[in-house]
PDB file of C-alpha atoms in Angstrom:
ATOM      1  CA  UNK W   1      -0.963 -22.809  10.781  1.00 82.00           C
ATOM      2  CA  UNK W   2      -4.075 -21.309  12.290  1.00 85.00           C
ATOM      3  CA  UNK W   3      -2.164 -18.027  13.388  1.00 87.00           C
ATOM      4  CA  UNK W   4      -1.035 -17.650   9.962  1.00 83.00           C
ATOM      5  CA  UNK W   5      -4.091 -18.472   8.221  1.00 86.00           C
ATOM      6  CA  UNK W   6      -5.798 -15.622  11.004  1.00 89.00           C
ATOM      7  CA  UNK W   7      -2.893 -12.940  10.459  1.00 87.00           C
ATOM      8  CA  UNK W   8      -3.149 -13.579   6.644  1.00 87.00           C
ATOM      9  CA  UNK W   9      -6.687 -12.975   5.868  1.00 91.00           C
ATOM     10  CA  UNK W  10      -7.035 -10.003   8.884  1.00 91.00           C
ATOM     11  CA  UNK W  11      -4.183  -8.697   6.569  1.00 88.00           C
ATOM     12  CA  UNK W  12      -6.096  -9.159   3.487  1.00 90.00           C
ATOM     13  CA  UNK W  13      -8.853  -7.144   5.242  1.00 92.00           C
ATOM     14  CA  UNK W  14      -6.679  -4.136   6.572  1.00 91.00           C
ATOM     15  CA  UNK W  15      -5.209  -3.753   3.010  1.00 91.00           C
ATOM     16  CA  UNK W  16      -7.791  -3.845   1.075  1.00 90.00           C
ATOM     17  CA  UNK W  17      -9.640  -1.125   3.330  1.00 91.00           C
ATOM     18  CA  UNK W  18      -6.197   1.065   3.427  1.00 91.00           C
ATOM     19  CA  UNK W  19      -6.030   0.718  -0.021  1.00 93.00           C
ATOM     20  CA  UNK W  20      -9.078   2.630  -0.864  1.00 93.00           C
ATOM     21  CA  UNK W  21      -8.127   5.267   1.647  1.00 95.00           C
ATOM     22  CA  UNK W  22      -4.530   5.376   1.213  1.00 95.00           C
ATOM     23  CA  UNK W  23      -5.218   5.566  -2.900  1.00 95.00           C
ATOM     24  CA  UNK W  24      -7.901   8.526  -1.954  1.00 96.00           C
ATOM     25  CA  UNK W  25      -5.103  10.429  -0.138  1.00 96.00           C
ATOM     26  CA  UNK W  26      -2.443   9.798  -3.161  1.00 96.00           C
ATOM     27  CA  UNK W  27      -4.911  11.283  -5.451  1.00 96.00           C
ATOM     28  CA  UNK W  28      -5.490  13.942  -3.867  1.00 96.00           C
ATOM     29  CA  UNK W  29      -1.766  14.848  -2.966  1.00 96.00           C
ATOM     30  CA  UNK W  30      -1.392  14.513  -7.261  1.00 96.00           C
ATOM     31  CA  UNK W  31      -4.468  17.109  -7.662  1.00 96.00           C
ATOM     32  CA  UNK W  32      -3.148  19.729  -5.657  1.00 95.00           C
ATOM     33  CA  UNK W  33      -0.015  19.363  -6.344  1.00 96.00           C
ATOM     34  CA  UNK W  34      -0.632  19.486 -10.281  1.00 95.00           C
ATOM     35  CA  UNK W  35      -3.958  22.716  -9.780  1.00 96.00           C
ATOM     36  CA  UNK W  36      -1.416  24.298  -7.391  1.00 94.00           C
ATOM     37  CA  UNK W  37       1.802  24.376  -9.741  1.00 95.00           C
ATOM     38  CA  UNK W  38      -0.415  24.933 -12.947  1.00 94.00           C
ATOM     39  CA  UNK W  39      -2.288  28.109 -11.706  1.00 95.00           C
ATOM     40  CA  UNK W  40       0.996  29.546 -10.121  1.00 91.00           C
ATOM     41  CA  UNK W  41      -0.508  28.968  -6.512  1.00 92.00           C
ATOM     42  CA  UNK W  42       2.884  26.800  -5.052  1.00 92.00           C
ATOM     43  CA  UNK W  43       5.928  26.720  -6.638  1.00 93.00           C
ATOM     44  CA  UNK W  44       7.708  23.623  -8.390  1.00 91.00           C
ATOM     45  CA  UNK W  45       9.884  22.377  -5.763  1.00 94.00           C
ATOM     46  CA  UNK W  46       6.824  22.408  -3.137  1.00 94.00           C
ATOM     47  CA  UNK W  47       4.220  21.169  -5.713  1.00 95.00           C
ATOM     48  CA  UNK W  48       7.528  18.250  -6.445  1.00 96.00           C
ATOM     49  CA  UNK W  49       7.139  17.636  -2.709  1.00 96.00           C
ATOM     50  CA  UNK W  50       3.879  16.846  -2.447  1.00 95.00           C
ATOM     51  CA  UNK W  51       3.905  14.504  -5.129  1.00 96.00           C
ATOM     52  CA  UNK W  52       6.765  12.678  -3.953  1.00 96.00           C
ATOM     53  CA  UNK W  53       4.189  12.573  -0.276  1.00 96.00           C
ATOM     54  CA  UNK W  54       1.890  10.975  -2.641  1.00 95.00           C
ATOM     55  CA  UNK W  55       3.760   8.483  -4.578  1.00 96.00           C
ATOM     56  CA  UNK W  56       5.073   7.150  -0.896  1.00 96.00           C
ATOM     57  CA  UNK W  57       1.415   7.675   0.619  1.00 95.00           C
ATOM     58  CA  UNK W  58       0.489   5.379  -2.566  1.00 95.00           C
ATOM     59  CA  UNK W  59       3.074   2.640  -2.389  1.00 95.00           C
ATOM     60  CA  UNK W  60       2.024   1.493   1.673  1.00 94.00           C
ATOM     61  CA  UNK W  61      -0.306  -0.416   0.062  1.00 93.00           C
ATOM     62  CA  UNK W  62       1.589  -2.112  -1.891  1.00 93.00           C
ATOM     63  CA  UNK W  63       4.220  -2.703   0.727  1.00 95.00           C
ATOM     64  CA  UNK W  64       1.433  -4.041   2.153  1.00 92.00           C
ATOM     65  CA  UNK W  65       0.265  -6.755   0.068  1.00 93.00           C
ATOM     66  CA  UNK W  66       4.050  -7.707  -0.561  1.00 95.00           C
ATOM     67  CA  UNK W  67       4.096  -8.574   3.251  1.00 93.00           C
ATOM     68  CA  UNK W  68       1.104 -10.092   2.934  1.00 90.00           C
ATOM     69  CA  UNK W  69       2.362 -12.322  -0.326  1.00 91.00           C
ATOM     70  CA  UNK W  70       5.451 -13.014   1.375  1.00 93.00           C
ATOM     71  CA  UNK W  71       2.993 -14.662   4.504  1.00 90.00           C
ATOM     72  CA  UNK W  72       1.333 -17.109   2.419  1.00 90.00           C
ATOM     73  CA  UNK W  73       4.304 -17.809   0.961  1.00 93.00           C
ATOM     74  CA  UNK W  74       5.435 -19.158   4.845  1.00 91.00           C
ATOM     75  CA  UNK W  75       2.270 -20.407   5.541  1.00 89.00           C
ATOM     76  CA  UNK W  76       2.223 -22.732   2.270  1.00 91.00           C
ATOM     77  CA  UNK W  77       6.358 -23.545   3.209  1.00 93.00           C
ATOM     78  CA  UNK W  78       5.069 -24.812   6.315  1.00 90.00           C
ATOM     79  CA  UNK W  79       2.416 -26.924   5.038  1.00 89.00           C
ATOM     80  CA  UNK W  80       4.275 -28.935   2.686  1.00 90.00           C
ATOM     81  CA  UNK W  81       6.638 -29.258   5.549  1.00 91.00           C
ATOM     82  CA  UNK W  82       3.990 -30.339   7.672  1.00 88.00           C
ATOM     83  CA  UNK W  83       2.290 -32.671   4.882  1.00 90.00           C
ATOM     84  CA  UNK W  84       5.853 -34.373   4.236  1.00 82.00           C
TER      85      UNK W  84
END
């Protein structure tokens, strides 16, 4: 219980600090790609690349705090087994 309780809220900690960076980088992978395609700099399969790079660069967060959902989950399974 104490390992998960530890590897639970360090998660918490690393994902909410990614998140901030990882949303930083996303956003900027959507302005370029969008200044880039709009003032003919990159054309629209490259600009469509980097904004796929930032849609996946976005979702690792959210991967993330699935993983991190899905550890509480185990850690509350194993108290009610523990409490029964």
């Amino acid at each position: 219980m104490l390992a998960l309780t530890l590897l639970f809220w360090a998660g918490v900690f690393v994902t909410g600090f990614s998140a901030l960076l990882f949303d930083l980088v996303a956003g900027l992978c959507f302005f370029v790609a969008v200044t880039g395609y709009l003032f003919d700099v990159t054309p629209g399969p490259e600009s469509l690349r980097t904004l796929i790079i930032g849609f996946c660069v976005f979702l690792v967060p959210h991967i993330a705090q699935w993983l991190l959902a899905q550890i509480a989950l185990l850690k509350e399974n194993l108290s009610d087994f523990i409490h029964s």
